[in-house]
Coordinates of C-alpha atoms in Angstrom, one line a residue:
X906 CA -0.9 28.5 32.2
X907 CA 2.4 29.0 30.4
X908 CA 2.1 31.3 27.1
X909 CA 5.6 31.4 26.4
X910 CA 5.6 29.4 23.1
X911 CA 9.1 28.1 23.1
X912 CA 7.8 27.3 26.8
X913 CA 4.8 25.2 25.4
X914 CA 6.8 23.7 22.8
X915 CA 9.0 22.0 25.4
X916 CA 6.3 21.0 27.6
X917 CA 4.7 19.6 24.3
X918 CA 8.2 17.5 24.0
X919 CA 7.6 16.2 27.8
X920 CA 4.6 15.0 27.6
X921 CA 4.9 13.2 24.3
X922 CA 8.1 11.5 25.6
X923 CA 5.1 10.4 29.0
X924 CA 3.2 9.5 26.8
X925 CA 5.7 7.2 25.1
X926 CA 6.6 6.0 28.3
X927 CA 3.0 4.6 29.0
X928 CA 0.8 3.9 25.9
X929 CA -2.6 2.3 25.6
X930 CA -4.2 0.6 22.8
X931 CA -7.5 1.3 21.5
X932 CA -10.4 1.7 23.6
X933 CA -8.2 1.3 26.6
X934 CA -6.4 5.3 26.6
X935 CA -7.9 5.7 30.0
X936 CA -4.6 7.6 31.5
X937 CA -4.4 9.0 28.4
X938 CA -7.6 10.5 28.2
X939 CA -7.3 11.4 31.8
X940 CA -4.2 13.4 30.8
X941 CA -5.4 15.2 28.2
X942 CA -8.6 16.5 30.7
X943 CA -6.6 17.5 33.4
X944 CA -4.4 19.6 30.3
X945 CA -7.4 21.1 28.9
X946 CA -8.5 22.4 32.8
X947 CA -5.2 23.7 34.0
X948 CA -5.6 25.5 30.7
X949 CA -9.4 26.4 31.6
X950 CA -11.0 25.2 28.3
X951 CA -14.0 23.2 28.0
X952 CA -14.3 19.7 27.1
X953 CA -16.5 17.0 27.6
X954 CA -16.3 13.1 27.6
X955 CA -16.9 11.9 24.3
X956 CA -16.7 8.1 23.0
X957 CA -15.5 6.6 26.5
X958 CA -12.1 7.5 26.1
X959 CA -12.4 10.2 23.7
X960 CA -12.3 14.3 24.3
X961 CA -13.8 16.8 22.7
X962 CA -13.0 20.3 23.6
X963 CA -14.2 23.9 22.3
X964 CA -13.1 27.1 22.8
X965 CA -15.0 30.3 21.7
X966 CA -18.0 28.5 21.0
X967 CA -19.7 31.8 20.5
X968 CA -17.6 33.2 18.0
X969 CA -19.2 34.6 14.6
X970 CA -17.1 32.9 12.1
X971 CA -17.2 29.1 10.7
X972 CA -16.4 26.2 13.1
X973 CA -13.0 24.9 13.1
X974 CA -12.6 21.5 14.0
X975 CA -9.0 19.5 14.5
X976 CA -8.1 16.0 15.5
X977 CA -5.6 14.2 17.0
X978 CA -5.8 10.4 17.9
X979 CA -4.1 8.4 20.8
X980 CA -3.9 5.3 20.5
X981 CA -0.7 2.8 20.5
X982 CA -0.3 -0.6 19.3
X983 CA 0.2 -4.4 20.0
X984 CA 3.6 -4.1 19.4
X985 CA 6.9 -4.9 21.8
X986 CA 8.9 -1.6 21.4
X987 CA 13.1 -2.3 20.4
X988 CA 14.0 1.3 20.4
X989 CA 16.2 1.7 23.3
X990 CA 14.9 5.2 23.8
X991 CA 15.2 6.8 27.6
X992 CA 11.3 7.1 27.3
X993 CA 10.5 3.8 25.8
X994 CA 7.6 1.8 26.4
X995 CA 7.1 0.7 30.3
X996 CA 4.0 -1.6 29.0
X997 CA 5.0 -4.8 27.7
X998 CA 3.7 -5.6 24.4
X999 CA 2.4 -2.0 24.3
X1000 CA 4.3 0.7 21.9
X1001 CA 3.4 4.3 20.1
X1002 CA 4.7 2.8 16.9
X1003 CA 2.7 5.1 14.9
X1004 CA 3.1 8.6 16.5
X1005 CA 0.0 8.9 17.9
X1006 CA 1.9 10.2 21.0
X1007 CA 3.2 13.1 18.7
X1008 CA -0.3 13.9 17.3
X1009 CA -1.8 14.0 20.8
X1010 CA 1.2 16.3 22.0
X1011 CA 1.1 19.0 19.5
X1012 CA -2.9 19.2 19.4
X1013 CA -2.1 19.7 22.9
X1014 CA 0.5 22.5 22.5
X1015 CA -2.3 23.8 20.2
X1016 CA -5.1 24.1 23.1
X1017 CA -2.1 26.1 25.3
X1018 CA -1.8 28.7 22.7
X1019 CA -5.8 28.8 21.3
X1020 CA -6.5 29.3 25.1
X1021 CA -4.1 32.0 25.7
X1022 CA -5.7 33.5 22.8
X1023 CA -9.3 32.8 22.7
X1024 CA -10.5 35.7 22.1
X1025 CA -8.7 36.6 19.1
X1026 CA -9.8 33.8 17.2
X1027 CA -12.8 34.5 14.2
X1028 CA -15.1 31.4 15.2
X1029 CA -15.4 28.7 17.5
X1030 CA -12.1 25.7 17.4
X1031 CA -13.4 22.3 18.6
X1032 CA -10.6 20.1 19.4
X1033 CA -10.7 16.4 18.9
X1034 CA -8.3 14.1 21.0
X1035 CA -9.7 10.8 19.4
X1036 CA -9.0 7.1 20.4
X1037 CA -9.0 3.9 18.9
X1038 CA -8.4 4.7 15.1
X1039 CA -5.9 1.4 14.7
X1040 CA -8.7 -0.1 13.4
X1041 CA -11.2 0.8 16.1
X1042 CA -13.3 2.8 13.8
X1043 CA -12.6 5.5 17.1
X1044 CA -13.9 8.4 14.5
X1045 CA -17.2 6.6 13.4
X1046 CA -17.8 6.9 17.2
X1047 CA -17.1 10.2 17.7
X1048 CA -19.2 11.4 14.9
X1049 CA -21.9 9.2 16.9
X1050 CA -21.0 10.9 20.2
X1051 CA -22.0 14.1 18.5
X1052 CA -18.3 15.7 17.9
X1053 CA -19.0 17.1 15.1
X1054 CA -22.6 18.7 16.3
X1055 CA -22.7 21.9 18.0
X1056 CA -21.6 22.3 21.5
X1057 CA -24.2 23.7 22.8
X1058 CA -27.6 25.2 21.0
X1059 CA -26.5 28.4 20.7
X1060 CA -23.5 28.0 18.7
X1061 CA -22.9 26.5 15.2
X1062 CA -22.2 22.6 14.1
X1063 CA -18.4 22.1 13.1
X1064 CA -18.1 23.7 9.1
X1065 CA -14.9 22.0 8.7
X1066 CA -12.1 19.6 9.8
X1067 CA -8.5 19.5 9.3
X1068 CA -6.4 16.4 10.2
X1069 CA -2.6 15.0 9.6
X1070 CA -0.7 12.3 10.4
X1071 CA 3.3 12.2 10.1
X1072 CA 5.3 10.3 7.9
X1073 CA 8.7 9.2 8.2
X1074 CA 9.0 8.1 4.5
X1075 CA 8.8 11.6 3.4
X1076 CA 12.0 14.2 4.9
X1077 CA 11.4 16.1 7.0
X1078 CA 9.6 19.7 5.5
X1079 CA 8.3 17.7 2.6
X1080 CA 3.9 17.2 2.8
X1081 CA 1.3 15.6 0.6
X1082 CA -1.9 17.0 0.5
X1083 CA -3.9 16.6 -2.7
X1084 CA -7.2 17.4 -3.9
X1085 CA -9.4 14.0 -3.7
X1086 CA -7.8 10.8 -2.0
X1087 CA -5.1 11.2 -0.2
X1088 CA -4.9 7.3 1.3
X1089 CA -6.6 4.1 0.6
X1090 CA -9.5 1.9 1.4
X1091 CA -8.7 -1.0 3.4
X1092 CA -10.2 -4.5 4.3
X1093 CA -9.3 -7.8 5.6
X1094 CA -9.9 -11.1 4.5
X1095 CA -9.3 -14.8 6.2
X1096 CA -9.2 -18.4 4.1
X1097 CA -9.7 -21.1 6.3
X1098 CA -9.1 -24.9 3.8
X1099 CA -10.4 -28.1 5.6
X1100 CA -8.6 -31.2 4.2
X1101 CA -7.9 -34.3 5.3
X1102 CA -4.9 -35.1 7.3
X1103 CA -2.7 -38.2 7.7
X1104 CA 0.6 -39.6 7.7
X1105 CA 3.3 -37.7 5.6
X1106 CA 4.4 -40.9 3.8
X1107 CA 0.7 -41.3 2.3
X1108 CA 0.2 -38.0 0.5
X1109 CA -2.7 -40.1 -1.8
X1110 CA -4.8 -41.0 1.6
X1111 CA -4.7 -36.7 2.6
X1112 CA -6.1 -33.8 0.8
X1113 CA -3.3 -31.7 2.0
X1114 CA -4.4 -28.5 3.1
X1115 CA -0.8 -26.7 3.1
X1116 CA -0.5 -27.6 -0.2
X1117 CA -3.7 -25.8 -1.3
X1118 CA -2.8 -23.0 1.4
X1119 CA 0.6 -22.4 -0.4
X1120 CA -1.5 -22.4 -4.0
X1121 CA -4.4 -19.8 -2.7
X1122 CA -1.6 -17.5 -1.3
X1123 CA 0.1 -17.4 -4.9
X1124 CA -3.1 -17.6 -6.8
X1125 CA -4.4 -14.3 -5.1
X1126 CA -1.5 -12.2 -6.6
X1127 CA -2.9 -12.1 -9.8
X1128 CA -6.0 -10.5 -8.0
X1129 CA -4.2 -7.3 -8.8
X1130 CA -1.7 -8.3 -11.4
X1131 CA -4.7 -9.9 -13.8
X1132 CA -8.4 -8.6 -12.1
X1133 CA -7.6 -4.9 -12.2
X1134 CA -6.7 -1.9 -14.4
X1135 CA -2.9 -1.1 -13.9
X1136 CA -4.6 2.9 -13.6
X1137 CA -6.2 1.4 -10.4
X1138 CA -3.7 1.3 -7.2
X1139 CA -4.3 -1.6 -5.3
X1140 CA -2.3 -4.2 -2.8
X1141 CA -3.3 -7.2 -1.7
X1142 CA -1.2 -9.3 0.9
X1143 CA -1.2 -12.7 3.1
X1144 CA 0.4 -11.3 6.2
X1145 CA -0.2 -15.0 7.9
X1146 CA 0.1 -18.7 7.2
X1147 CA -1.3 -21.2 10.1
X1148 CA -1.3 -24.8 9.8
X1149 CA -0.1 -26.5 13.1
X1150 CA 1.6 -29.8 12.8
X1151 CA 4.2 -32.6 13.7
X1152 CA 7.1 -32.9 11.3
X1153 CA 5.4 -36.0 9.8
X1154 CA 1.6 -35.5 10.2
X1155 CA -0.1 -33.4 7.1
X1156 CA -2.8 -31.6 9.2
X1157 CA -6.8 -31.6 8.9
X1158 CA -6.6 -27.1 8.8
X1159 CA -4.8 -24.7 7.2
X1160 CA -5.5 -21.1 7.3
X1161 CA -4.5 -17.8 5.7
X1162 CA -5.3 -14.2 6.2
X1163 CA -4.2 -10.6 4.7
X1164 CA -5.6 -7.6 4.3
X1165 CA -6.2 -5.3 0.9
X1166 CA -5.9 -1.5 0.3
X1167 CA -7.2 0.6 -2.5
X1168 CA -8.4 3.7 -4.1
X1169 CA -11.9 3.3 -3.6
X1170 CA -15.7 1.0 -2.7
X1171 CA -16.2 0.2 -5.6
X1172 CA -12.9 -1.7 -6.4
X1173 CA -12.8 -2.7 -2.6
X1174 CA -16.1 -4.8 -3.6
X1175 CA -14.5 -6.1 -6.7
X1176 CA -11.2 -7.3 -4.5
X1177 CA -13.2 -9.4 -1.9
X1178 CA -15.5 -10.8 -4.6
X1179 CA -12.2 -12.0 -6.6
X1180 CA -10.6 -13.3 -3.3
X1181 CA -13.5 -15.5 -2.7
X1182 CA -13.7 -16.5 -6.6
X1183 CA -10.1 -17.8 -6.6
X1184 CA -9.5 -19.3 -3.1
X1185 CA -12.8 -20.9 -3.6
X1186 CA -12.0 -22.5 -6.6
X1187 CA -7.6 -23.0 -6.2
X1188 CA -9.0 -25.0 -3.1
X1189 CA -11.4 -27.3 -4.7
X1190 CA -8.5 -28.2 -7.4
X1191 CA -6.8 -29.8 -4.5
X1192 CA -9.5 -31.3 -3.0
X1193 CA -10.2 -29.0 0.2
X1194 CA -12.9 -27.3 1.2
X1195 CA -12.5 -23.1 1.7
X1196 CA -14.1 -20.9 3.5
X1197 CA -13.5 -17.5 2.9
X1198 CA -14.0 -14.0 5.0
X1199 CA -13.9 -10.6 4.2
X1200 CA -14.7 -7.4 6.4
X1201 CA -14.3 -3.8 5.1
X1202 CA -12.6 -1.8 7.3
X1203 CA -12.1 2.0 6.9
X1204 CA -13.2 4.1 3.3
X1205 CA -10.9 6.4 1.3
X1206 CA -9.6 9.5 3.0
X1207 CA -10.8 12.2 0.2
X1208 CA -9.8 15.3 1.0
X1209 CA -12.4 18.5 0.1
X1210 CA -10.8 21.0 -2.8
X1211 CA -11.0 24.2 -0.9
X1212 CA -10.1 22.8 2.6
X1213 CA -7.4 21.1 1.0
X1214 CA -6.3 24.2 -0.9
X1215 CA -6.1 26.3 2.5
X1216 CA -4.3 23.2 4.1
X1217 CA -1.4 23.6 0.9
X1218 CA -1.6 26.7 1.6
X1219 CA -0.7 26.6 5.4
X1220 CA 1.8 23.6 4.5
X1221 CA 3.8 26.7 2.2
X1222 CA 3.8 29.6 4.2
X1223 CA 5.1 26.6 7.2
X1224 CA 7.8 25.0 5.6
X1225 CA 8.5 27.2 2.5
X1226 CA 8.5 26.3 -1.3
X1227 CA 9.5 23.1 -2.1
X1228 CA 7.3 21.4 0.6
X1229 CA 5.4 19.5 -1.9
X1230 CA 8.5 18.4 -4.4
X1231 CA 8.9 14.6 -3.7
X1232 CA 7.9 12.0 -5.6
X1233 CA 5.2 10.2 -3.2
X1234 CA 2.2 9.8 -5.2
X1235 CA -1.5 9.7 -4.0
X1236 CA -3.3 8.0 -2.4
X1237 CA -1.0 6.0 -0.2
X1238 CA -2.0 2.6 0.2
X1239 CA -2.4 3.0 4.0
X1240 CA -5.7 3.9 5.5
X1241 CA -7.1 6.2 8.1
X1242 CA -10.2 6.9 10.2
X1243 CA -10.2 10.3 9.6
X1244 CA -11.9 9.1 6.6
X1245 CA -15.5 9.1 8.0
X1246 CA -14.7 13.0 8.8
X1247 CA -14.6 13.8 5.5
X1248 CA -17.6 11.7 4.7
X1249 CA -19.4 13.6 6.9
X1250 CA -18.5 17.4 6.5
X1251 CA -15.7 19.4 4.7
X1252 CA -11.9 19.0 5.4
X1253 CA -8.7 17.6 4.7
X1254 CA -5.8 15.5 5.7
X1255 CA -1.9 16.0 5.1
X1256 CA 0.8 13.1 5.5
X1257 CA 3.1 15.4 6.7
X1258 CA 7.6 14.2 6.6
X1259 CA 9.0 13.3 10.1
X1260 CA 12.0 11.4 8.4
X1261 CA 15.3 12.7 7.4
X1262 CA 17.0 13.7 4.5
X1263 CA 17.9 11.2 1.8
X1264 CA 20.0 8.6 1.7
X1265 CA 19.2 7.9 5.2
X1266 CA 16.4 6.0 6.5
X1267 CA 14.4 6.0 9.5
X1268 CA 12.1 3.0 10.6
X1269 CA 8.7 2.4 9.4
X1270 CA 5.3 3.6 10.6
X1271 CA 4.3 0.1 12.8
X1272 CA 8.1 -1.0 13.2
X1273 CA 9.3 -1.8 16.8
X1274 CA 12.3 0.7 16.2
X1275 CA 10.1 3.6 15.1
X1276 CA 9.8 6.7 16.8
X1277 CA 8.1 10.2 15.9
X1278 CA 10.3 13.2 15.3
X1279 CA 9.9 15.6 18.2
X1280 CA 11.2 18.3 15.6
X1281 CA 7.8 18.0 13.6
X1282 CA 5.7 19.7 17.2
X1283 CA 6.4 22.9 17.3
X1284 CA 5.7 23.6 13.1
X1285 CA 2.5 21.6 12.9
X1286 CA 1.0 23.5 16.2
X1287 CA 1.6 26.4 14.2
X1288 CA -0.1 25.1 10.9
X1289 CA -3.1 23.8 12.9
X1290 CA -3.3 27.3 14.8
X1291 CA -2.7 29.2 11.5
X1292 CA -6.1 27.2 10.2
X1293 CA -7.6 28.1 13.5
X1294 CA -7.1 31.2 12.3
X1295 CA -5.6 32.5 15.7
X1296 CA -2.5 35.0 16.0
X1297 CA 0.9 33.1 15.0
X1298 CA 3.2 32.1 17.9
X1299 CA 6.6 34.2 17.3
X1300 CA 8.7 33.5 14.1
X1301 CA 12.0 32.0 14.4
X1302 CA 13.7 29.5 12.3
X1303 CA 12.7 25.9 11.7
X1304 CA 14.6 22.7 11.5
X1305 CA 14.7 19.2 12.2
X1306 CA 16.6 17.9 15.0

């Protein structure tokens, strides 16, 4: 096993660029996961199979001090990659479009180093290499898998949890991690109108279902604009619009569907109760029947005030002061698995810059141009080790490439 870290950095760089090369979507990381095992035994640290394609791995299980638990999560996405890149996507329709290939890489440059120094490190480190968390609820079946339980009965249940994600709307050496949430609660909803349809050049023999389609999709802005405090942070959006016709037929079905993110339950419950109020009603004006859906997907990611504190603390002495001066305010309306963590035990999460310096711009999280900054492995591994609380890799200077 290589314990040269510039030597593990690189290898760390390889294999995110394979991963790249070959991604899976959730609950399908099979060569992923397969990856990651055959890592963690060249590297001669314990894991077992956890959530089919999930991986849980501990080192120094009998160690006296509290139980350090990080996660990474490998999942790709549904989306055709338009990157270019030497390593992009050989999958069709398949893409890392949110880094997740990153995430998995560094925890993995991690595991090299925590292994070459095992027996330096104050308590036990479990390792969490987590699939399906675009929208999978991968985490919720970890925790069911017993990640977060001890590893074996003679050593202690995990005390804490720390977790990140990059972000490319934030420069590079620039991090948010506050006390409380850090990103929203999100759900999805669907409005399906039945009309009646007919020929376009008898509008009073149809009950137009576009028509009322178009008239839901505007009424719902005021959910936010007119339903909720402006203190409360909230988005609602119709991502899609269906209604299938000829040029000169008004059709029997329209449907729409978006999805909502905000602070918290409680005004979660509030949205879906006023999207069902309003489409309900918009549609009957016209004349069409709605039926509306709505299904909660992941909770608030709160972080934990003293994990989060250590984790601000790490974010300093790794990027230096001025880390945290930007003007991104929490939570972000994007959402996260790693939620259920922190329902569950102590921890905290960090949205940590990939992008570069202002004015330039880099493509979005979820964009077919996106990629993850390679520069952002080699001082994350050393934040995560740092919390580990295992001896620091060697100091040298830190940029972005």
């Amino acid at each position: 096993m290589t314990t040269s870290w510039p030597e593990t950095v690189a290898q760390a760089r390889r294999l995110r660029h394979d991963l790249h090369r070959r991604p899976e979507t959730a609950w399908a990381e099979h060569e992923t996961a397969a990856t990651v095992r055959e890592i963690l035994d060249t590297a001669q640290i314990h894991w077992r199979r956890c959530a089919d394609t999930g991986t849980v791995a501990t080192l120094a299980p009998q160690a006296s001090g509290r139980h350090v638990a990080l996660r990474a999560d490998l999942d790709a996405m549904p989306i055709a990659e338009q990157t270019g890149l030497p390593y992009t996507s050989q999958i069709d329709d398949t893409m890392h479009a949110c880094g997740h290939d990153g995430h998995t890489a560094t925890l993995v440059a991690v595991a090299h180093w925590l292994s070459a120094h095992r027996d330096a490190l104050p308590g036990p480190v479990t390792l969490l290499f987590q699939p399906a968390e675009e929208g999978g609820h991968g985490a919720a079946r970890m925790i069911e898998d017993g990640a977060l339980a001890a590893p074996d009965p003679r050593a202690p249940a995990v005390d804490v949890i720390f977790g990140w994600h990059n972000w490319p709307a934030l420069p590079y050496g620039l991090a948010l991690c506050p006390d409380g949430p850090v990103m929203a609660a999100n759900g999805t909803f669907g409005v399906e109108l039945h009309g009646r349809g007919g020929h376009a050049s008898q509008p009073e023999a149809t009950r137009d279902p576009v028509l009322a389609a178009a008239a839901v999709t505007v009424a719902l802005q005021q959910v936010v604009a007119r339903r909720l405090a402006p203190q409360a942070p909230a988005v609602l959006a119709v991502t899609s619009l269906e209604a299938i016709s000829a040029a000169t037929v008004t059709p029997d079905r329209a449907a729409l569907a978006g999805s909502i993110r905000v602070p918290d339950l409680t005004v979660r419950d509030e949205v879906f109760a006023a999207i069902e109020q309003i489409a309900t009603a918009t549609a009957a004006a016209y004349g069409v029947h709605a039926e509306v859906n709505t299904a909660a997907r992941y909770g608030a990611t709160v972080n934990h005030r003293e994990p989060a504190a250590e984790l601000r603390a790490a974010l300093h002495a790794t990027f230096g002061t001025g880390w945290d001066r930007h003007a991104v305010g929490a939570p972000v309306m994007a959402s996260e698995d790693f939620s259920y963590y922190l329902e569950q035990i102590p921890g905290a999460f960090a949205l940590i810059g990939g992008g570069p310096a202002a004015p330039q711009r880099t493509a979005a999280l979820h964009s077919a141009h996106y990629d993850f900054n390679d520069a952002l492995i080699d001082p994350v591994a050393r934040l995560l080790i740092a919390l580990a609380g295992a001896p620091p890799p060697p100091a040298h200077d830190i940029t972005a490439s």
